Amino acid sequence: SKGTYVVTGGHDHVCGALAVGCIKPGIILDSIGTSESVFATMDLKLIKKTNDFKNFSVGCHVAKDKYYIIGGIYSASASIEWFIENFMKDNTSYEFLIKEAKKSNLGSNGLFFMPHLRGSGPPNRNIMSKGTFVGITTSNKRPDFINAIFEGLCYESRITIEAIEKARERIKKGRFLTESEAKRRLGL
């Protein structure tokens, strides 16, 4: 009836993509919350002609006549929060975590973290995959574990982004980062 409003909405990462201008093919948004989502606006014809996105979610963008693919890490911030809750009773700020991680070396002194606390996401989705620290020795200290978490998350993001790039015709170099990601991540 007259005076009735019809309102639509969208998934949080899709609405976030609209807010930062990720509405054209060639731009990737990396957005982090409990999970981390790698989001790309795509042409429908490209989505239809490839099978490379079979483990990604595909849908209609909130921007008119646009489509997207999205994949990511199901336990990104959850990995950090899990570590804080179980091993960081003394100081739980992200600033402190970053300061501690910087005490480690690139490669976390041989320690690697696989952030599959809730399974793995695209491109190799596996709900049965488990998180793990690999390469633990008696020389590893708390900064190595923290740094390994950040590095493991970065590596998983890279796998997702490379899968999207591989399937796309071209990608605009550069990324938009949400404020929460910038605060929680070490140098991307």
Coordinates of N, CA and C in Angstrom, one line a residue:
S1 N 0.8 -1.2 0.0 CA 0.0 0.0 0.0 C 0.9 1.2 0.0
K2 N 0.3 2.3 -0.3 CA 1.0 3.6 -0.4 C 1.6 3.9 1.0
G3 N 2.9 4.3 1.0 CA 3.5 4.7 2.3 C 4.3 3.5 2.9
T4 N 4.2 2.3 2.3 CA 4.9 1.1 2.8 C 6.3 1.1 2.1
Y5 N 7.3 0.9 3.0 CA 8.7 0.9 2.5 C 9.1 -0.6 2.3
V6 N 9.8 -0.8 1.2 CA 10.4 -2.1 0.9 C 11.9 -1.9 1.1
V7 N 12.5 -2.6 2.0 CA 13.9 -2.5 2.3 C 14.6 -3.8 2.1
T8 N 15.8 -3.8 1.5 CA 16.6 -5.0 1.4 C 17.9 -4.8 2.1
G9 N 18.6 -5.9 2.4 CA 19.9 -5.8 3.1 C 20.8 -6.8 2.4
G10 N 21.9 -7.1 3.1 CA 22.9 -8.0 2.6 C 23.8 -8.5 3.6
H11 N 24.6 -9.5 3.3 CA 25.6 -10.1 4.2 C 26.6 -9.0 4.6
D12 N 27.1 -9.1 5.8 CA 28.0 -8.0 6.4 C 29.2 -7.7 5.5
H13 N 29.9 -8.8 5.0 CA 31.0 -8.5 4.1 C 30.6 -7.9 2.8
V14 N 29.5 -8.3 2.3 CA 29.0 -7.7 1.0 C 28.7 -6.3 1.2
C15 N 28.0 -5.9 2.3 CA 27.7 -4.5 2.5 C 29.0 -3.7 2.8
G16 N 30.0 -4.3 3.5 CA 31.3 -3.7 3.7 C 32.0 -3.5 2.4
A17 N 31.9 -4.4 1.4 CA 32.5 -4.2 0.1 C 31.9 -3.0 -0.6
L18 N 30.6 -2.8 -0.5 CA 30.0 -1.6 -1.1 C 30.5 -0.4 -0.4
A19 N 30.6 -0.4 0.9 CA 31.1 0.8 1.6 C 32.5 1.2 1.2
V20 N 33.4 0.3 0.9 CA 34.8 0.7 0.6 C 35.0 0.7 -0.9
G21 N 33.9 0.6 -1.7 CA 34.0 0.7 -3.2 C 34.5 -0.5 -3.9
C22 N 34.3 -1.7 -3.3 CA 34.7 -2.9 -4.0 C 33.5 -3.4 -4.8
I23 N 33.2 -2.7 -5.9 CA 32.0 -3.0 -6.7 C 32.4 -3.2 -8.1
K24 N 33.7 -3.2 -8.5 CA 34.1 -3.4 -9.8 C 35.0 -4.7 -9.9
P25 N 35.0 -5.4 -10.9 CA 35.9 -6.5 -11.1 C 37.3 -6.0 -11.0
G26 N 38.2 -6.7 -10.4 CA 39.6 -6.3 -10.3 C 40.0 -5.8 -8.9
I27 N 39.1 -5.7 -8.0 CA 39.4 -5.2 -6.6 C 39.0 -6.4 -5.6
I28 N 39.9 -6.6 -4.7 CA 39.7 -7.6 -3.6 C 39.6 -6.9 -2.3
L29 N 38.6 -7.3 -1.5 CA 38.5 -6.8 -0.1 C 38.8 -8.0 0.8
D30 N 39.7 -7.7 1.8 CA 40.0 -8.7 2.8 C 39.4 -8.1 4.1
S31 N 38.4 -8.8 4.6 CA 37.7 -8.3 5.8 C 37.7 -9.3 6.9
I32 N 38.1 -8.9 8.1 CA 38.2 -9.8 9.2 C 37.3 -9.5 10.3
G33 N 36.8 -10.6 10.9 CA 36.0 -10.6 12.1 C 36.3 -11.9 12.8
T34 N 35.3 -12.6 13.3 CA 35.6 -13.9 13.8 C 36.2 -14.8 12.7
S35 N 35.6 -14.7 11.5 CA 36.2 -15.3 10.3 C 36.8 -14.2 9.5
E36 N 37.6 -14.6 8.5 CA 38.2 -13.6 7.6 C 37.6 -14.0 6.2
S37 N 37.2 -12.9 5.5 CA 36.6 -13.2 4.2 C 37.4 -12.4 3.2
V38 N 37.7 -13.1 2.1 CA 38.4 -12.5 0.9 C 37.2 -12.5 -0.1
F39 N 36.9 -11.2 -0.5 CA 35.8 -10.9 -1.3 C 36.2 -10.3 -2.6
A40 N 35.6 -10.7 -3.7 CA 35.9 -10.1 -5.0 C 34.6 -10.0 -5.8
T41 N 34.5 -8.8 -6.4 CA 33.4 -8.6 -7.3 C 33.7 -9.2 -8.7
M42 N 32.8 -9.9 -9.3 CA 33.1 -10.6 -10.5 C 32.0 -10.4 -11.5
D43 N 32.4 -10.6 -12.8 CA 31.4 -10.6 -13.9 C 30.7 -12.0 -13.9
L44 N 29.4 -12.0 -14.0 CA 28.6 -13.2 -14.0 C 29.1 -14.2 -15.1
K45 N 29.5 -13.6 -16.3 CA 30.0 -14.5 -17.4 C 31.2 -15.2 -17.0
L46 N 32.1 -14.6 -16.2 CA 33.4 -15.3 -15.8 C 33.0 -16.3 -14.8
I47 N 32.1 -16.1 -13.8 CA 31.7 -17.1 -12.8 C 31.1 -18.3 -13.5
K48 N 30.3 -18.1 -14.5 CA 29.7 -19.2 -15.2 C 30.6 -20.0 -16.1
K49 N 31.7 -19.4 -16.6 CA 32.6 -20.2 -17.5 C 33.8 -20.9 -16.8
T50 N 33.8 -20.8 -15.5 CA 34.9 -21.5 -14.8 C 34.4 -22.4 -13.6
N51 N 35.1 -23.4 -13.3 CA 34.8 -24.3 -12.2 C 35.7 -24.0 -11.0
D52 N 36.6 -23.0 -11.2 CA 37.6 -22.7 -10.2 C 37.0 -22.2 -8.8
F53 N 35.8 -21.8 -8.9 CA 35.1 -21.3 -7.6 C 34.2 -22.3 -6.9
K54 N 34.4 -23.6 -7.2 CA 33.5 -24.6 -6.7 C 33.5 -24.6 -5.1
N55 N 34.5 -24.2 -4.4 CA 34.5 -24.2 -3.0 C 34.3 -22.8 -2.4
F56 N 34.1 -21.9 -3.2 CA 33.8 -20.5 -2.8 C 32.2 -20.3 -2.7
S57 N 31.8 -19.3 -2.0 CA 30.4 -18.9 -2.1 C 30.3 -17.8 -3.2
V58 N 29.3 -17.9 -3.9 CA 29.0 -17.0 -5.1 C 27.6 -16.5 -4.9
G59 N 27.4 -15.2 -5.1 CA 26.1 -14.6 -5.0 C 25.9 -13.3 -5.6
C60 N 24.8 -12.7 -5.5 CA 24.5 -11.4 -6.0 C 25.0 -10.3 -5.0
H61 N 25.7 -9.4 -5.6 CA 26.3 -8.2 -4.8 C 25.1 -7.3 -4.4
V62 N 25.3 -6.5 -3.4 CA 24.3 -5.5 -3.0 C 24.3 -4.3 -4.0
A63 N 25.4 -4.2 -4.8 CA 25.5 -3.2 -5.8 C 24.7 -3.8 -7.1
K64 N 24.0 -3.0 -7.7 CA 23.1 -3.4 -8.8 C 23.9 -4.1 -9.9
D65 N 23.3 -5.2 -10.3 CA 23.9 -6.0 -11.5 C 25.3 -6.5 -11.3
K66 N 25.7 -6.6 -10.0 CA 27.1 -7.1 -9.7 C 27.0 -8.5 -9.0
Y67 N 28.0 -9.3 -9.1 CA 28.1 -10.6 -8.4 C 29.4 -10.7 -7.7
Y68 N 29.5 -11.6 -6.8 CA 30.7 -11.8 -6.0 C 31.1 -13.2 -5.8
I69 N 32.3 -13.4 -5.4 CA 32.8 -14.7 -4.8 C 33.4 -14.3 -3.5
I70 N 33.3 -15.2 -2.6 CA 33.8 -15.0 -1.2 C 34.3 -16.3 -0.6
G71 N 35.5 -16.2 0.0 CA 36.0 -17.4 0.7 C 36.9 -16.8 1.8
G72 N 37.5 -17.7 2.6 CA 38.4 -17.2 3.6 C 38.7 -18.2 4.7
I73 N 39.0 -17.6 5.9 CA 39.5 -18.4 7.0 C 38.3 -18.4 8.0
Y74 N 37.8 -19.5 8.4 CA 36.7 -19.5 9.3 C 37.0 -19.2 10.7
S75 N 38.3 -19.2 11.1 CA 38.6 -19.0 12.5 C 39.8 -18.0 12.6
A76 N 39.7 -16.9 11.8 CA 40.8 -15.9 11.8 C 41.0 -15.2 13.2
S77 N 40.1 -14.3 13.5 CA 40.2 -13.7 14.8 C 39.9 -14.7 15.9
A78 N 39.1 -15.7 15.6 CA 38.9 -16.8 16.6 C 40.2 -17.5 17.0
S79 N 41.1 -17.6 16.1 CA 42.4 -18.2 16.4 C 43.2 -17.3 17.4
I80 N 43.2 -16.0 17.2 CA 43.8 -15.1 18.1 C 43.1 -15.1 19.4
E81 N 41.8 -15.0 19.4 CA 41.0 -15.0 20.7 C 41.2 -16.3 21.5
W82 N 41.3 -17.4 20.8 CA 41.6 -18.7 21.4 C 42.9 -18.7 22.1
F83 N 43.9 -18.2 21.4 CA 45.3 -18.1 22.1 C 45.3 -17.2 23.3
I84 N 44.6 -16.0 23.1 CA 44.6 -15.1 24.3 C 43.9 -15.7 25.5
E85 N 42.7 -16.3 25.2 CA 41.9 -16.9 26.3 C 42.7 -18.1 27.0
N86 N 43.5 -18.8 26.3 CA 44.1 -20.0 26.9 C 45.6 -19.8 27.3
F87 N 46.3 -18.8 26.7 CA 47.7 -18.7 27.0 C 48.2 -17.3 27.4
M88 N 47.3 -16.3 27.4 CA 47.7 -14.9 27.6 C 46.9 -14.2 28.8
K89 N 46.8 -14.9 29.9 CA 46.1 -14.3 31.0 C 46.6 -13.0 31.5
D90 N 47.9 -12.7 31.3 CA 48.6 -11.5 31.8 C 48.3 -10.3 31.0
N91 N 48.1 -10.4 29.7 CA 47.9 -9.2 28.9 C 47.2 -9.6 27.6
T92 N 46.0 -9.0 27.4 CA 45.2 -9.5 26.3 C 45.0 -8.4 25.2
S93 N 45.7 -7.3 25.2 CA 45.5 -6.3 24.2 C 46.1 -6.7 22.9
Y94 N 45.6 -6.3 21.8 CA 46.2 -6.6 20.5 C 47.5 -5.9 20.3
E95 N 47.6 -4.7 20.9 CA 48.9 -4.0 20.8 C 50.0 -4.8 21.5
F96 N 49.7 -5.4 22.6 CA 50.6 -6.2 23.3 C 51.0 -7.4 22.5
L97 N 50.0 -8.1 21.8 CA 50.3 -9.2 21.0 C 51.2 -8.9 19.8
I98 N 51.0 -7.7 19.2 CA 51.8 -7.3 18.1 C 53.2 -7.0 18.6
K99 N 53.3 -6.4 19.7 CA 54.7 -6.1 20.3 C 55.4 -7.4 20.6
E100 N 54.7 -8.4 21.2 CA 55.3 -9.7 21.4 C 55.8 -10.4 20.1
A101 N 54.9 -10.4 19.1 CA 55.2 -11.0 17.9 C 56.4 -10.5 17.2
K102 N 56.6 -9.2 17.4 CA 57.8 -8.5 16.8 C 59.1 -9.0 17.4
K103 N 59.0 -9.6 18.6 CA 60.2 -10.2 19.2 C 60.7 -11.4 18.5
S104 N 59.8 -12.0 17.7 CA 60.2 -13.2 17.0 C 60.8 -12.9 15.6
N105 N 61.3 -13.8 14.9 CA 61.8 -13.6 13.6 C 60.8 -14.0 12.5
L106 N 61.1 -13.5 11.3 CA 60.3 -13.9 10.1 C 60.4 -15.4 10.1
G107 N 59.3 -16.1 10.0 CA 59.3 -17.6 10.0 C 59.1 -18.1 11.4
S108 N 59.0 -17.3 12.4 CA 58.7 -17.7 13.8 C 59.6 -18.7 14.3
N109 N 60.9 -18.6 14.0 CA 61.9 -19.6 14.4 C 61.5 -21.0 14.1
G110 N 61.0 -21.2 12.9 CA 60.7 -22.6 12.4 C 59.3 -23.1 12.8
L111 N 58.5 -22.2 13.5 CA 57.2 -22.6 14.0 C 56.2 -22.2 13.0
F112 N 55.2 -23.1 12.6 CA 54.2 -22.8 11.7 C 52.8 -23.1 12.3
F113 N 51.9 -22.2 12.1 CA 50.5 -22.4 12.6 C 49.5 -22.5 11.4
M114 N 48.7 -23.6 11.4 CA 47.7 -23.8 10.5 C 46.4 -23.4 11.2
P115 N 45.7 -22.3 10.7 CA 44.6 -21.8 11.4 C 43.3 -22.5 11.1
H116 N 43.2 -23.8 11.2 CA 42.0 -24.5 10.8 C 41.2 -25.0 12.1
L117 N 41.1 -24.0 13.0 CA 40.4 -24.4 14.2 C 38.9 -24.7 14.0
R118 N 38.4 -24.3 12.9 CA 37.0 -24.6 12.5 C 36.9 -25.2 11.1
G119 N 38.0 -25.9 10.7 CA 38.1 -26.5 9.4 C 38.8 -25.5 8.4
S120 N 39.0 -25.9 7.2 CA 39.6 -25.1 6.2 C 38.6 -24.5 5.2
G121 N 38.9 -23.3 4.7 CA 38.0 -22.7 3.8 C 38.5 -22.8 2.4
P122 N 37.9 -22.2 1.4 CA 38.3 -22.2 0.0 C 39.7 -21.8 -0.2
P123 N 40.4 -22.3 -1.1 CA 39.9 -23.1 -2.2 C 39.9 -24.6 -1.9
N124 N 40.4 -25.0 -0.7 CA 40.5 -26.4 -0.4 C 39.6 -26.7 0.9
R125 N 38.4 -26.4 0.7 CA 37.4 -26.5 1.9 C 37.4 -28.0 2.4
N126 N 37.6 -28.0 3.8 CA 37.5 -29.3 4.4 C 37.1 -29.1 5.9
I127 N 35.9 -29.4 6.2 CA 35.4 -29.1 7.6 C 36.1 -30.0 8.6
M128 N 36.7 -31.1 8.2 CA 37.4 -32.0 9.1 C 38.9 -31.6 9.4
S129 N 39.4 -30.6 8.6 CA 40.8 -30.2 8.8 C 40.9 -29.6 10.2
K130 N 42.0 -29.8 10.9 CA 42.3 -29.3 12.2 C 43.4 -28.3 12.2
G131 N 43.4 -27.4 13.2 CA 44.5 -26.4 13.4 C 45.6 -27.1 14.1
T132 N 46.8 -26.6 13.8 CA 48.0 -27.2 14.5 C 49.2 -26.2 14.5
F133 N 50.0 -26.4 15.4 CA 51.4 -25.7 15.4 C 52.3 -26.8 14.9
V134 N 53.2 -26.6 14.0 CA 54.1 -27.5 13.5 C 55.5 -26.9 13.7
G135 N 56.4 -27.8 14.1 CA 57.8 -27.4 14.2 C 58.2 -26.9 15.6
I136 N 57.4 -27.3 16.6 CA 57.7 -26.8 18.0 C 59.0 -27.4 18.5
T137 N 59.9 -26.6 19.1 CA 61.1 -27.1 19.7 C 61.2 -26.4 21.1
T138 N 62.2 -26.8 21.8 CA 62.4 -26.2 23.2 C 62.9 -24.7 23.0
S139 N 63.3 -24.3 21.9 CA 63.8 -22.9 21.7 C 62.6 -22.0 21.4
N140 N 61.4 -22.5 21.1 CA 60.3 -21.6 20.8 C 59.8 -21.0 22.1
K141 N 59.5 -19.7 22.0 CA 59.0 -18.9 23.1 C 57.6 -18.3 22.7
R142 N 56.9 -17.7 23.7 CA 55.6 -17.1 23.4 C 55.6 -16.2 22.2
P143 N 56.6 -15.3 22.0 CA 56.5 -14.5 20.8 C 56.5 -15.3 19.5
D144 N 57.2 -16.5 19.4 CA 57.1 -17.3 18.2 C 55.7 -17.8 18.0
F145 N 55.0 -18.2 19.0 CA 53.7 -18.8 18.8 C 52.7 -17.6 18.3
I146 N 52.9 -16.5 18.9 CA 52.0 -15.3 18.5 C 52.3 -15.0 17.0
N147 N 53.6 -14.9 16.7 CA 54.0 -14.5 15.3 C 53.5 -15.6 14.4
A148 N 53.6 -16.9 14.8 CA 53.2 -18.0 13.9 C 51.7 -17.9 13.6
I149 N 50.9 -17.5 14.6 CA 49.5 -17.3 14.3 C 49.3 -16.2 13.3
F150 N 49.9 -15.1 13.4 CA 49.8 -14.0 12.4 C 50.3 -14.5 11.0
E151 N 51.4 -15.1 11.0 CA 52.0 -15.6 9.7 C 51.1 -16.7 9.1
G152 N 50.5 -17.6 9.9 CA 49.6 -18.6 9.4 C 48.4 -18.0 8.8
L153 N 47.8 -17.0 9.4 CA 46.7 -16.3 8.9 C 47.0 -15.6 7.6
C154 N 48.1 -15.0 7.5 CA 48.6 -14.3 6.3 C 48.7 -15.3 5.2
Y155 N 49.3 -16.5 5.5 CA 49.5 -17.5 4.5 C 48.2 -18.0 4.0
E156 N 47.3 -18.3 4.8 CA 46.0 -18.8 4.4 C 45.3 -17.8 3.6
S157 N 45.4 -16.5 3.9 CA 44.8 -15.4 3.1 C 45.4 -15.4 1.7
R158 N 46.7 -15.6 1.6 CA 47.4 -15.6 0.3 C 46.9 -16.8 -0.5
I159 N 46.7 -18.0 0.1 CA 46.2 -19.1 -0.7 C 44.8 -18.8 -1.3
T160 N 44.0 -18.1 -0.6 CA 42.6 -17.8 -1.1 C 42.7 -16.7 -2.2
I161 N 43.5 -15.7 -1.9 CA 43.7 -14.6 -2.9 C 44.3 -15.2 -4.2
E162 N 45.3 -16.0 -4.1 CA 45.9 -16.6 -5.3 C 44.9 -17.5 -6.1
A163 N 44.0 -18.2 -5.4 CA 43.0 -18.9 -6.1 C 42.0 -18.0 -6.9
I164 N 41.7 -16.9 -6.3 CA 40.8 -16.0 -6.9 C 41.5 -15.4 -8.1
E165 N 42.8 -14.9 -7.9 CA 43.6 -14.3 -9.0 C 43.8 -15.3 -10.2
K166 N 44.0 -16.5 -9.8 CA 44.2 -17.5 -10.9 C 43.0 -17.7 -11.8
A167 N 41.8 -17.6 -11.2 CA 40.6 -17.7 -12.0 C 40.1 -16.5 -12.7
R168 N 40.7 -15.4 -12.3 CA 40.2 -14.1 -12.9 C 41.1 -13.7 -14.1
E169 N 40.5 -12.9 -15.0 CA 41.3 -12.4 -16.1 C 42.3 -11.4 -15.8
R170 N 42.0 -10.6 -14.8 CA 43.0 -9.6 -14.3 C 42.6 -9.2 -12.9
I171 N 43.6 -8.7 -12.2 CA 43.3 -8.3 -10.8 C 44.0 -6.9 -10.6
K172 N 43.3 -6.0 -10.0 CA 43.9 -4.7 -9.7 C 44.8 -5.0 -8.4
K173 N 46.1 -4.5 -8.5 CA 47.0 -4.7 -7.4 C 46.6 -3.8 -6.3
G174 N 46.7 -4.2 -5.1 CA 46.3 -3.4 -3.9 C 45.1 -4.0 -3.2
R175 N 44.9 -3.7 -2.0 CA 43.8 -4.3 -1.2 C 43.2 -3.2 -0.3
F176 N 42.0 -3.3 0.0 CA 41.3 -2.5 1.0 C 41.4 -3.3 2.3
L177 N 41.7 -2.7 3.4 CA 41.7 -3.4 4.7 C 40.7 -2.7 5.6
T178 N 39.9 -3.5 6.3 CA 39.0 -2.9 7.3 C 39.9 -2.5 8.5
E179 N 39.4 -1.5 9.2 CA 40.1 -1.0 10.4 C 40.5 -2.1 11.4
S180 N 39.5 -3.1 11.6 CA 39.8 -4.1 12.6 C 40.9 -5.0 12.1
E181 N 41.0 -5.3 10.7 CA 42.1 -6.1 10.2 C 43.4 -5.4 10.4
A182 N 43.5 -4.1 10.1 CA 44.7 -3.4 10.2 C 45.2 -3.4 11.7
K183 N 44.3 -3.4 12.6 CA 44.7 -3.4 14.0 C 45.2 -4.8 14.5
R184 N 44.7 -5.8 13.8 CA 45.0 -7.2 14.3 C 46.1 -7.9 13.5
R185 N 46.5 -7.4 12.4 CA 47.4 -8.1 11.6 C 48.8 -7.4 11.6
L186 N 49.8 -8.2 11.4 CA 51.2 -7.7 11.2 C 51.3 -7.5 9.7
G187 N 52.3 -6.7 9.3 CA 52.5 -6.3 7.9 C 52.1 -7.3 6.8
L188 N 51.1 -6.9 6.0 CA 50.7 -7.6 4.8 C 51.5 -7.1 3.6

